[in-house]
Coordinates of C-alpha atoms in Angstrom, one line a residue:
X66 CA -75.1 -10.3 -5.6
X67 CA -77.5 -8.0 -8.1
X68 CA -80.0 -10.8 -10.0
X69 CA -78.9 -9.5 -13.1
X70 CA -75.6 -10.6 -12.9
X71 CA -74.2 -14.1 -13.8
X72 CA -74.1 -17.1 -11.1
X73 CA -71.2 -17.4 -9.4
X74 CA -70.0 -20.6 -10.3
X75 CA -69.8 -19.3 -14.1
X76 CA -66.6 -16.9 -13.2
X77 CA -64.7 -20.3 -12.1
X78 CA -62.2 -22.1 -14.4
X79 CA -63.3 -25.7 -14.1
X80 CA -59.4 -26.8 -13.7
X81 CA -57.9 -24.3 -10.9
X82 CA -61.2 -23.6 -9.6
X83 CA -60.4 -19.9 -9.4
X84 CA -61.5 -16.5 -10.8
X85 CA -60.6 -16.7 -14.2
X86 CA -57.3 -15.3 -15.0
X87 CA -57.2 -14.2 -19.1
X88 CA -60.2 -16.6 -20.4
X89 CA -60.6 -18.5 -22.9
X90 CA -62.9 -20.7 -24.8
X91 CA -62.9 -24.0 -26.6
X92 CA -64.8 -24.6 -29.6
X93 CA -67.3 -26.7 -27.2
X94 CA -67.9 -23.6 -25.9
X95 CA -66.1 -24.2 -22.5
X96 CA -64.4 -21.5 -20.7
X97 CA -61.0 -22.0 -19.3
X98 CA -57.9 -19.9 -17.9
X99 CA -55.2 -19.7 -21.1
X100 CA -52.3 -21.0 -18.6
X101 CA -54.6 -24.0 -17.4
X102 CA -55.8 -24.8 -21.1
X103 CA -52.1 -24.6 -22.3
X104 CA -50.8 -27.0 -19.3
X105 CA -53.5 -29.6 -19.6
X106 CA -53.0 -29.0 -23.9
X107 CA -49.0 -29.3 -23.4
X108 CA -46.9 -32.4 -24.4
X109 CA -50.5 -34.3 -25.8
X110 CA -51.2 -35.2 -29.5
X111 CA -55.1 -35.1 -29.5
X112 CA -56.4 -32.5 -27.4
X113 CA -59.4 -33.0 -25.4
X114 CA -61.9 -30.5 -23.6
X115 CA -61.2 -30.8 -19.6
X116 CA -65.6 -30.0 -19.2
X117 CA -66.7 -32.4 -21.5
X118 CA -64.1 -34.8 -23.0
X119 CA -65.1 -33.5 -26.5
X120 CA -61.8 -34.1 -28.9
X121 CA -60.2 -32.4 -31.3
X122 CA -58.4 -33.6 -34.4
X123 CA -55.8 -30.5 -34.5
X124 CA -55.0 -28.5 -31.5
X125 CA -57.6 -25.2 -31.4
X126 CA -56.5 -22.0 -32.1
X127 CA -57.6 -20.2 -29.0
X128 CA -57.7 -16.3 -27.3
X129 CA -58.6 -14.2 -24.6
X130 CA -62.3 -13.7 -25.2
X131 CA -62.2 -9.9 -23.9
X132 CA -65.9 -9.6 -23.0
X133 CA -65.6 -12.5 -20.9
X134 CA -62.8 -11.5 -19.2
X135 CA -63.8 -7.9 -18.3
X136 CA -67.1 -9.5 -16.4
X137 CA -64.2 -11.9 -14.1
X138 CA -61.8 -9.1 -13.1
X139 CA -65.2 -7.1 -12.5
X140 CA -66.0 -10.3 -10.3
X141 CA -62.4 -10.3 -8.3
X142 CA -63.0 -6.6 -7.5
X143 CA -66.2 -7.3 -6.1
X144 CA -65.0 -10.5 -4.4
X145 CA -61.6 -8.4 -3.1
X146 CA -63.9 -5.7 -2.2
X147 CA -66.5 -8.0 0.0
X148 CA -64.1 -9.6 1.7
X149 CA -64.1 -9.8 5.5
X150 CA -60.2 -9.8 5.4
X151 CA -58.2 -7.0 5.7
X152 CA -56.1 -6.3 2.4
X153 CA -53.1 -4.9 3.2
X154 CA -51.5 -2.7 0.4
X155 CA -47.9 -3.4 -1.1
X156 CA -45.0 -1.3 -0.1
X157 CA -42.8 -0.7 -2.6
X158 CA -40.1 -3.6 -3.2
X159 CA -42.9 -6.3 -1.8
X160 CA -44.7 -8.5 -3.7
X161 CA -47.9 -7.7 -4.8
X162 CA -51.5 -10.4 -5.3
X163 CA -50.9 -11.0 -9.4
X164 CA -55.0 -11.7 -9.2
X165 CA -55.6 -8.1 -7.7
X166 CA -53.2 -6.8 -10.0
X167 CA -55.1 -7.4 -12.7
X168 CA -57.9 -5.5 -11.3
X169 CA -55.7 -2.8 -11.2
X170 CA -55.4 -3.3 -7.4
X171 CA -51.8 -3.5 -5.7
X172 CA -52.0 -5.6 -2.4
X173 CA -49.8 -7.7 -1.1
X174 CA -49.1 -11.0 -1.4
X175 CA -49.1 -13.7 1.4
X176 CA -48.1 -16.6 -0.6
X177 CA -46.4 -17.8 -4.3
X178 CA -48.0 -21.1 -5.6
X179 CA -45.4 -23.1 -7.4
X180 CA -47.8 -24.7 -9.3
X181 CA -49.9 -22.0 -10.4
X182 CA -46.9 -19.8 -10.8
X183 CA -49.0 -17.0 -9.3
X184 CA -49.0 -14.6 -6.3
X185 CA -52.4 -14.5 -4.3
X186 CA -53.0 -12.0 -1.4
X187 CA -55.1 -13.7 2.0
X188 CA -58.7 -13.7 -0.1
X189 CA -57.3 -14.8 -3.3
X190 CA -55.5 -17.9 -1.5
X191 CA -58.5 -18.9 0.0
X192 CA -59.4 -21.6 -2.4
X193 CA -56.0 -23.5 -1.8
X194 CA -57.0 -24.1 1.6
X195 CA -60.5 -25.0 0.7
X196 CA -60.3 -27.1 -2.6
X197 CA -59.1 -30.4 -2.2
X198 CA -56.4 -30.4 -5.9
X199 CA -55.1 -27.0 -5.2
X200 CA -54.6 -28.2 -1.2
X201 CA -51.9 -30.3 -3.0
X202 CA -49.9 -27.2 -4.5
X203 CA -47.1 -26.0 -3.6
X204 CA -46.8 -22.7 -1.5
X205 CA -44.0 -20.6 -0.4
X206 CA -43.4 -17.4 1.0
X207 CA -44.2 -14.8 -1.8
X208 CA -41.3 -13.7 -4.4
X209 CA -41.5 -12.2 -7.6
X210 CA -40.1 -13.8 -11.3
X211 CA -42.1 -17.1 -10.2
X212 CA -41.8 -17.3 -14.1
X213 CA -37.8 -17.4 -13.8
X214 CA -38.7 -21.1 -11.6
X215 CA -39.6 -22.9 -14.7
X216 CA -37.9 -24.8 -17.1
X217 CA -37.1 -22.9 -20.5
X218 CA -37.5 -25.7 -22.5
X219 CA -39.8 -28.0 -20.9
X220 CA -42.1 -24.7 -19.3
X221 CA -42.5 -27.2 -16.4
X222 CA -41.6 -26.1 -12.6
X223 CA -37.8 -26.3 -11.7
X224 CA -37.8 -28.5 -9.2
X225 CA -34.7 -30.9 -9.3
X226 CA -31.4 -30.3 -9.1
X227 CA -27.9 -31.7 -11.4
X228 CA -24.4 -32.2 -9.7
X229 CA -22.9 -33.1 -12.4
X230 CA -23.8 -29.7 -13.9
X231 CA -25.0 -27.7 -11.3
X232 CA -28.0 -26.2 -12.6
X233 CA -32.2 -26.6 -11.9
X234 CA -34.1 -28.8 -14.0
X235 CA -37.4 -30.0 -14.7
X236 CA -38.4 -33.4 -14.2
X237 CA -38.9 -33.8 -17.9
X238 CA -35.3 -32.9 -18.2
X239 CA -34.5 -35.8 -15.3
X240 CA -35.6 -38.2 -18.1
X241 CA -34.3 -36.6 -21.2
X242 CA -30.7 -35.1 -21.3
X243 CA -30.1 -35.3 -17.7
X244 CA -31.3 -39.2 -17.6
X245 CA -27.7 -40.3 -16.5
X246 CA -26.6 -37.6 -14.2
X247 CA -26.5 -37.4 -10.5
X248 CA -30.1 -35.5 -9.6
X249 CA -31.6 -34.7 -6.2
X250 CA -34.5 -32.6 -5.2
X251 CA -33.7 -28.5 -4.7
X252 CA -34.9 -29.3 -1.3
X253 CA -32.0 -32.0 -0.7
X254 CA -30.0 -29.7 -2.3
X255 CA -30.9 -26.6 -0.8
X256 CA -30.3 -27.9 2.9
X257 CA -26.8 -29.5 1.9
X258 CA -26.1 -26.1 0.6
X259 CA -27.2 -24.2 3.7
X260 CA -24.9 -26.9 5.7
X261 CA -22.0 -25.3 3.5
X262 CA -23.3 -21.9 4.0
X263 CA -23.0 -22.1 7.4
X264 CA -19.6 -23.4 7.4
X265 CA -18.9 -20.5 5.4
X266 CA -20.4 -18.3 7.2
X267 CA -18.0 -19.5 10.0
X268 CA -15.1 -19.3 7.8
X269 CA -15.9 -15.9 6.6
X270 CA -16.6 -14.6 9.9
X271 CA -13.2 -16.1 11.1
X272 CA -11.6 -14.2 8.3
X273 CA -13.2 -10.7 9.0
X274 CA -12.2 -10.9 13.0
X275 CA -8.3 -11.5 11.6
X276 CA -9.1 -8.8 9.3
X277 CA -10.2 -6.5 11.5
X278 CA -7.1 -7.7 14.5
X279 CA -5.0 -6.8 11.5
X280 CA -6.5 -3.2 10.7
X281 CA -6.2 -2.8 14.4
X282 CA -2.2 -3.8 14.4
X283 CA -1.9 -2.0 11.3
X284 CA -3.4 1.3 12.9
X285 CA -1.9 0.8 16.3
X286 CA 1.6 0.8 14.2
X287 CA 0.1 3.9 12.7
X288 CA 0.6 5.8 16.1
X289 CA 3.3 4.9 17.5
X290 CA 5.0 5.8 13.9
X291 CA 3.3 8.6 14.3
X292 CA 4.9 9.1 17.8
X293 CA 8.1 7.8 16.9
X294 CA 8.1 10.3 13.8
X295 CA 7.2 13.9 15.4
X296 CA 9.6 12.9 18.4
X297 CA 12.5 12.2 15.4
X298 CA 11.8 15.7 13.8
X299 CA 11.7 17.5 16.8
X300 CA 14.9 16.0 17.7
X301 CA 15.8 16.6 14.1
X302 CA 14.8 20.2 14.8
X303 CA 16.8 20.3 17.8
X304 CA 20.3 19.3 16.2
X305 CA 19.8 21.2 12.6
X306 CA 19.2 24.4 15.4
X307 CA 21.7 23.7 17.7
X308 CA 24.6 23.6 14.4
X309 CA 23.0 26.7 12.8
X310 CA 23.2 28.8 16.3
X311 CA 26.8 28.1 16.4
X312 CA 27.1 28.6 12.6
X313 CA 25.4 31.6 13.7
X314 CA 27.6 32.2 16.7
X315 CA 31.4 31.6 15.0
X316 CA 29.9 33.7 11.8
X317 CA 29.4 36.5 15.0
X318 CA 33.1 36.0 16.7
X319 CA 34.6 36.5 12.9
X320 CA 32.6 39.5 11.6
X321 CA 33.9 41.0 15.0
X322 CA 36.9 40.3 14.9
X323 CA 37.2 41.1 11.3
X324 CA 35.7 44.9 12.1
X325 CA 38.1 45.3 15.4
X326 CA 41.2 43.8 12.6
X327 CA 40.0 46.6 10.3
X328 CA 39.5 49.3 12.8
X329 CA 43.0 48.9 13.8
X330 CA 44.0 49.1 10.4
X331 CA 42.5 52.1 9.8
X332 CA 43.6 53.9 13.3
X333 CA 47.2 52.8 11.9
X334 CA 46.8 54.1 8.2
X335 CA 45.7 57.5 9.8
X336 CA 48.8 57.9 12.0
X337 CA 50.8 57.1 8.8
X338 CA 48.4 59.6 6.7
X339 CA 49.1 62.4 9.3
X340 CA 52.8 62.4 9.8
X341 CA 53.0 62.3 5.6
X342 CA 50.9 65.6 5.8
X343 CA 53.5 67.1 8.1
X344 CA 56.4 66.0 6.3
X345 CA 55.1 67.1 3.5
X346 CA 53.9 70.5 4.6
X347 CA 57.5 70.7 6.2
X348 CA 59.0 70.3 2.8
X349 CA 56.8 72.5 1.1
X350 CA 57.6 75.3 3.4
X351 CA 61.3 74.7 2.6
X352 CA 60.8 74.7 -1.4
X353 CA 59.1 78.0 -1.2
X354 CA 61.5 79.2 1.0
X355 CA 64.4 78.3 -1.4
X356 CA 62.7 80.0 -4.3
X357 CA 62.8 83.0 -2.7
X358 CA 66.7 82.8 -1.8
X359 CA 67.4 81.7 -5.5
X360 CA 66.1 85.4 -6.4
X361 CA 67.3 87.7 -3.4
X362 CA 70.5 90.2 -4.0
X363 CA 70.9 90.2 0.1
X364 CA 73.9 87.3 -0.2
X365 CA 73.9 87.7 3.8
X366 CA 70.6 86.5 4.3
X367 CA 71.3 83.3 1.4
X368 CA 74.3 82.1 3.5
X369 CA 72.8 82.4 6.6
X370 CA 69.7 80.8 5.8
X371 CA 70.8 78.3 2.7
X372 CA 72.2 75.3 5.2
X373 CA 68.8 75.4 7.2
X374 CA 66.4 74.7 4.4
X375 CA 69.1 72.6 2.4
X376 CA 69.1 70.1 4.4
X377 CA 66.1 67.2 4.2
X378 CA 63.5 67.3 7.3
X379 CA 63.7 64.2 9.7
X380 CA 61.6 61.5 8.1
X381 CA 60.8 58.0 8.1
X382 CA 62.0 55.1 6.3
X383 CA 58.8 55.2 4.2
X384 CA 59.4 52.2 1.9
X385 CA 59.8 49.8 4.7
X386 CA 56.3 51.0 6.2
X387 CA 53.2 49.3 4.5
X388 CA 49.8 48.1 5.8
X389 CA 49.7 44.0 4.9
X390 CA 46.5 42.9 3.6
X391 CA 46.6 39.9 4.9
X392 CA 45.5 41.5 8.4
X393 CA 41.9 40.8 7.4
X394 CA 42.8 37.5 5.0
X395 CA 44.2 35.7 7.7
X396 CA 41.5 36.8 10.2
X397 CA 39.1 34.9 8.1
X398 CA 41.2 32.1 7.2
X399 CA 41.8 31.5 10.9
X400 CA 37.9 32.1 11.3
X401 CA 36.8 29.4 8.3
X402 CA 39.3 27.3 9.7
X403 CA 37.5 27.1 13.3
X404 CA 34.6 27.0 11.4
X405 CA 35.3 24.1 9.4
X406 CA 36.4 22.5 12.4
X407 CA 32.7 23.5 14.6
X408 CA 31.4 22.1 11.6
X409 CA 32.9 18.8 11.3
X410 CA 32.4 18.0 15.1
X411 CA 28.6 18.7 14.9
X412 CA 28.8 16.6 11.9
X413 CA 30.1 13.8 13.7
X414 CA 27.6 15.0 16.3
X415 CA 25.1 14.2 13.7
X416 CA 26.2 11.2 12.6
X417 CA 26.4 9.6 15.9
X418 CA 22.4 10.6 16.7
X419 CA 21.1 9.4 13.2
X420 CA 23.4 5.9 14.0
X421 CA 21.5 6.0 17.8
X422 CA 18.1 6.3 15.8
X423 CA 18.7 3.4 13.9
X424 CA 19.7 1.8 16.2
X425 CA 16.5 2.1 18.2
X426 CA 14.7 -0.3 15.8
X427 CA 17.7 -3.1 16.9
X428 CA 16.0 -7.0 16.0
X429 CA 17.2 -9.7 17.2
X430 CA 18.2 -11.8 13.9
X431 CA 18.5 -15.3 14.4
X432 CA 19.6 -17.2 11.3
X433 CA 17.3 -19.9 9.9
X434 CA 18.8 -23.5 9.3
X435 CA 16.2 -25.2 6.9
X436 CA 16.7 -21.9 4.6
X437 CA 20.9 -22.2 4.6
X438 CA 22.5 -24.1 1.5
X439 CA 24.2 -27.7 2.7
X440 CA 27.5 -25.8 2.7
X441 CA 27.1 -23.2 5.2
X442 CA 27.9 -23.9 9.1
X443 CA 26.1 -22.1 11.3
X444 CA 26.5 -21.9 15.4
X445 CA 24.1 -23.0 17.4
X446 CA 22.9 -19.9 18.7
X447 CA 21.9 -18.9 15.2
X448 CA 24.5 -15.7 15.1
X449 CA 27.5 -16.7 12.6
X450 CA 27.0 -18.1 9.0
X451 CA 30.9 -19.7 7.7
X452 CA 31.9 -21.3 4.5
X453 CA 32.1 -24.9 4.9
X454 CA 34.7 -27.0 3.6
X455 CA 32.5 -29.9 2.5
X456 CA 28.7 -30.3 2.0
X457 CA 26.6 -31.1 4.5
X458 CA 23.6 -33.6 4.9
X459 CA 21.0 -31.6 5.3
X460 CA 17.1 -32.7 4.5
X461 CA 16.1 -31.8 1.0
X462 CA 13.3 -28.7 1.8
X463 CA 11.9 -25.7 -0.8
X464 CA 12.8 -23.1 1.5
X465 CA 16.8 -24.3 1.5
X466 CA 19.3 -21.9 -0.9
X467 CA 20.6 -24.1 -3.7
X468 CA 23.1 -24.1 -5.2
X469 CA 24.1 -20.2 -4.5
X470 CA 25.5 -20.2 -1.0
X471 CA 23.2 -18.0 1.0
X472 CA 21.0 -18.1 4.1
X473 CA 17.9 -16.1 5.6
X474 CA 16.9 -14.8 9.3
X475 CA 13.9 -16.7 11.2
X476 CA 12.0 -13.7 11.2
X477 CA 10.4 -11.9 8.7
X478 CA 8.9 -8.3 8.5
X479 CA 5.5 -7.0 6.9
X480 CA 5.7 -3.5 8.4
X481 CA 7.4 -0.7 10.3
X482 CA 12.0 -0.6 10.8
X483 CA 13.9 -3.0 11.5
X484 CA 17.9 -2.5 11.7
X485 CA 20.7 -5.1 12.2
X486 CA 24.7 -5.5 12.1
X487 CA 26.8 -7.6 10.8
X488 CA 30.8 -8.2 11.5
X489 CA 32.1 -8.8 8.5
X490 CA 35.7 -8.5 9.2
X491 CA 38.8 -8.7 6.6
X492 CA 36.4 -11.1 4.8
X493 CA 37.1 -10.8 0.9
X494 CA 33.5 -11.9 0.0
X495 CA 30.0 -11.2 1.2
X496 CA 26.8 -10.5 0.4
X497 CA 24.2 -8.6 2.6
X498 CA 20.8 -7.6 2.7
X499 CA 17.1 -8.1 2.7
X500 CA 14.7 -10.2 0.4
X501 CA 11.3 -11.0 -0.1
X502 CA 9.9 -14.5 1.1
X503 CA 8.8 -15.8 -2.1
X504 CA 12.5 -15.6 -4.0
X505 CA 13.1 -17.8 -6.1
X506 CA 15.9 -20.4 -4.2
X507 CA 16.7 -22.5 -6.8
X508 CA 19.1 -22.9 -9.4
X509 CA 21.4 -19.6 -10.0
X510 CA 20.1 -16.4 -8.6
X511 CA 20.4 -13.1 -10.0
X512 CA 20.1 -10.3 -7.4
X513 CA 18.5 -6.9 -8.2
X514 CA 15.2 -5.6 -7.0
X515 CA 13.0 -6.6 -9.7
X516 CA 13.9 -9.9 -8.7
X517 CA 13.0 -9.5 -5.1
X518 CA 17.0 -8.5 -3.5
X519 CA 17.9 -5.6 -2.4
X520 CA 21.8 -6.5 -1.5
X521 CA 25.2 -5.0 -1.0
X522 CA 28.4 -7.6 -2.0
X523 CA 32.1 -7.6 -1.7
X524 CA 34.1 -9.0 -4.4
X525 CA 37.7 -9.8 -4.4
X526 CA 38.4 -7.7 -1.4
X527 CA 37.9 -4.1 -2.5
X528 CA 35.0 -4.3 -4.7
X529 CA 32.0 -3.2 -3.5
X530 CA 29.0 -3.0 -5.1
X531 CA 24.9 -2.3 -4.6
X532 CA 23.0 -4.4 -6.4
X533 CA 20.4 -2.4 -7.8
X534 CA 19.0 -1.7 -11.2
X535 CA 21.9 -1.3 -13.1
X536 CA 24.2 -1.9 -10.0
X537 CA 26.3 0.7 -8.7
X538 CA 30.0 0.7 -7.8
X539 CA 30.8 2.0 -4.5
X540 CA 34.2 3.8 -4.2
X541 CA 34.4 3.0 -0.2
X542 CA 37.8 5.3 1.2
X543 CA 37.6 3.0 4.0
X544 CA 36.8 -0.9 4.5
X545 CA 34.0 -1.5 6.8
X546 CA 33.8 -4.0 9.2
X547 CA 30.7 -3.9 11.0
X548 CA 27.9 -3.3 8.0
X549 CA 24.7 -2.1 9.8
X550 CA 21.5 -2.8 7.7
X551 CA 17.9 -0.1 7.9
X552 CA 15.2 -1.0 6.5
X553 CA 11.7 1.4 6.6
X554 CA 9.2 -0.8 5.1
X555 CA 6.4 1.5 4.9
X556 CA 9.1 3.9 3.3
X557 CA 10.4 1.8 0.8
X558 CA 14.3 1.8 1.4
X559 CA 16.8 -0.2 2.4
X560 CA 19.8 1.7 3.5
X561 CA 23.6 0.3 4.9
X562 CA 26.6 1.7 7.1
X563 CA 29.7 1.8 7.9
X564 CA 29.2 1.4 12.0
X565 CA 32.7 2.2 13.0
X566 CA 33.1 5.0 10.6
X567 CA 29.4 6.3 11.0
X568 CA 29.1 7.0 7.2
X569 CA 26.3 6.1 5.0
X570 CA 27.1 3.5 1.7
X571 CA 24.4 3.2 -0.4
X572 CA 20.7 3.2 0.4
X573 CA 17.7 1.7 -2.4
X574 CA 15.0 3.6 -2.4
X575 CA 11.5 3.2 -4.0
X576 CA 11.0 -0.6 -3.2
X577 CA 8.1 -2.4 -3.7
X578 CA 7.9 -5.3 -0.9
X579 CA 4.5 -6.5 -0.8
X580 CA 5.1 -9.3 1.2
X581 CA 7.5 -10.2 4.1
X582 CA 11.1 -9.4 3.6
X583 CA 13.9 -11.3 5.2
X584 CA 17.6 -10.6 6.6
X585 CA 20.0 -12.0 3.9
X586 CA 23.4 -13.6 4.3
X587 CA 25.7 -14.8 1.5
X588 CA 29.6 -15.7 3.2
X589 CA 30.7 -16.3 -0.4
X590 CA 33.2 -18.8 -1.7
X591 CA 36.7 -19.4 0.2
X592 CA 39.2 -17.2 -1.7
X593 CA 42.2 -19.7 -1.7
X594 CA 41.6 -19.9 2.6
X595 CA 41.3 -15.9 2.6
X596 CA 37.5 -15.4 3.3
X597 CA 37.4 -18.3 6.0
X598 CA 35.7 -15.8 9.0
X599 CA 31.9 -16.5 9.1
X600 CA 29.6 -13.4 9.2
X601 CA 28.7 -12.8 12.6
X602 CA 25.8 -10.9 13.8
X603 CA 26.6 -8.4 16.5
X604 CA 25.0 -7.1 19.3
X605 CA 24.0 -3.4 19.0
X606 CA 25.7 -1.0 21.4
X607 CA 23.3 1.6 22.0
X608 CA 25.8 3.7 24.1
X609 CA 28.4 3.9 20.7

């Protein structure tokens, strides 16, 4: 080092034994770092010189003596610039040497003292592995905000931790407002956390595979919806072309025959058109013929001529002869007629395919026992729901209807069609449907879709009504007695039949599941012994 510069030992601070960081000096004329004045100043009434001992009576005002402190950062940049080590430089986002720093120098850090609350790149760390105090500090891998690790109140490092509040704290705070409370070291705590983290980590990664098994169902439905749905309108297609080409077809048969009606009606009026002209050419012929006899003098000629042109000209009974309109009107009477009838058999053509498409998304409904209210008797086979005379004893269990007389299927639906059917007979009463899971199954239930039903009843034998918002009266012509039940999920609408008759009676559209809906079953009440049947649940005959 040049002679005219300062020994060495003069840019140390006699407490951290480092470069001085920001120095300052005591009125003994002592030179120290500010933070390692401060902490050896903090918490003390009479504040003493760390060099000498020399006291104080009130605590000195002190500053950064500037001069001073340009010849130390001069004296880190010659010691960062001598040194044997390589300095790597920071990357952005790493943490950078807070001694180089100062120098204006950015080079990364290998280490964070905890005590110092500093940053120190290889050269700069070099006296914690050399001096014997700072050998006792704490280092760590480095991290920025080492100013965030100390106490607020207490500017002492955070190093224990509160269960009862779960926050750091100082050790000062362990003996002040924390005296009584459950405390452990952030190490302690730290590794019980990581235990937890781990389990978590489990957990989580348990969550994300059924997640992801799920996204895969859910996609996998996806396509064969997909599938299911192009194959539907083409077949769609197929049926809407099949009825318009034989719209097309009869519309052909009566425009012809209409033209081939009318062309015979006009070959007809012609005939009648030409033998007028000759009868009326004929009498013509006579009327001039007679004018000329009313003024001849040859009286010879009058009487021999007079009876022959007197006389009317063979004709027709023209008032009995007429060309009926309703040549062409009954042509396409006959034609609508045959028509009308094309129509309703592809109709019922119709009806029949969108019955067999349905049908295709058949379940097999099993009813559920711990769902059905103590008065319900159901078969063993889980297929017929009947009105019981007296109450059952059945175990007491949140999923069991109570007191509204009702039961739910086994299986429930999150996705995709489902479709079942129900024989309900000459019952008087029923209710049928689907529900969410998470109805409400206590106490007195009011069913509308807001509230989670989306249900059909029968009242008193002819009243039929869907139970949407406001419910709907259903004018049925006929009585059904197989109900079939379609539900599209992803759709949104739950729709019901007549089997037998293959006519739709009511579909709700626009629901909002959201969760698993259930098959729903109400028998209803007895009806003075008239709604005794049970609800049955029928097989589907794909070949109807």
């Amino acid at each position: 080092m040049a002679s005219n510069m300062l020994p060495e030992k003069q840019f140390y601070c006699p407490v951290c034994e480092q470069v001085f960081t920001d120095p300052v000096t005591t009125p003994c004329g002592h030179n120290f770092c500010q933070t390692c004045i401060q902490s050896k100043w903090e918490g003390i009434d009479v504040c003493q010189c760390p060099a000498c001992d020399r006291s104080f009576p009130s605590r000195p005002e002190i500053s950064i003596n500037i001069a001073f402190k340009e010849l130390a950062d001069t004296f880190k940049q010659m010691i960062v610039c001598s040194s044997a080590a390589p300095l790597s430089s920071a990357q952005p986002g790493e943490v950078v040497c807070d001694v180089c720093a100062a120098t204006s120098l950015q080079v990364k850090a290998l280490k964070s003292c905890l005590v110092c609350l500093t940053s120190y790149c290889e050269s700069h760390l070099e006296p914690h592995k050399r001096v014997v105090t700072l050998k006792l500090h704490k280092l760590m891998e480095p991290v920025k905000n080492l100013q965030d690790r100390m106490c607020k109140k207490h500017e002492r490092l955070l190093e224990m931790f509160c269960r009862d509040e779960q926050k750091c704290v100082c050790q000062f705070c362990t003996e002040t407002e924390h005296r009584d409370h459950k405390v452990v070291s952030v190490e302690d705590e730290s590794t019980e956390r990581k235990v937890l983290i781990k389990k978590s980590e489990a957990d989580f990664q348990q969550m994300i595979q059924e997640r992801l098994k799920k996204v895969e169902e859910i996609k996998n439905c996806l396509k064969l919806s997909t599938v299911s749905g192009e194959m539907e309108v083409k077949e769609s297609d197929r049926l809407f072309t099949s009825l318009i080409h034989t719209i097309k077809e009869r519309q052909t048969e009566v425009n012809a025959e209409i033209k081939e009606k009318q062309k015979a009606v006009e070959r007809r009026a012609e005939e009648l058109i030409s033998d007028l002209q000759q009868e009326i050419t004929e009498l013509q012929r006579r009327n001039t013929e007679m004018e000329e006899l009313k003024n001849t003098e040859d009286h010879l000629h009058l009487l021999q001529h007079l009876p022959s042109i007197t006389s009317p000209p063979p004709t027709k009974e023209w008032m009995e002869i007429n060309i009926p309109p309703e040549l062409c009107v009954g042509t396409v009477r006959r034609a609508l007629s045959k028509v009308e009838r094309t129509l309703m058999n592809e109709m019922d053509n119709l009806k029949k395919e969108e019955m067999k498409r349905m049908q295709k998304y058949a379940v097999d409904v099993v009813l559920d026992p711990d769902t059905a209210h103590p008065n319900i008797v159901l078969t063993a086979d889980g297929k017929q729901a009947g009105r019981g005379e007296l109450l059952h004893v059945v175990p007491d269990n949140p999923q069991r209807f109570d007191p509204v007389i009702c039961v739910l299927a086994k299986q429930g639906y999150i996705s995709g069609r489902f479709y079942f059917q129900v024989l309900v007979g000459q019952k008087t009463f029923w209710d049928l449907g689907v529900v969410k899971g998470s109805v409400n199954r206590k106490g007195m239930i009011t069913s509308k879709p807001e509230n989670g039903y989306w249900t059909v009843r029968l009242r008193n034998g002819d009243e039929y009504r869907a139970l949407d918002s406001p419910s709907v009266r259903l004018p049925l012509k006929e009585k059904p007695e197989i109900v079939g039940v379609f539900t599209d999920y992803d759709e949104g609408t739950v729709s019901f039949f007549d089997v037998e008759a293959r006519s739709h009676i009511y579909t709700f559209t626009g629901c909002l599941f959201s969760e698993k809906v259930y098959p729903f079953f109400s028998p209803g009440v007895c009806d003075e012994g008239k709604n005794k049947g049970p609800l049955i649940i029928t097989t589907v005959n794909h070949e109807s």
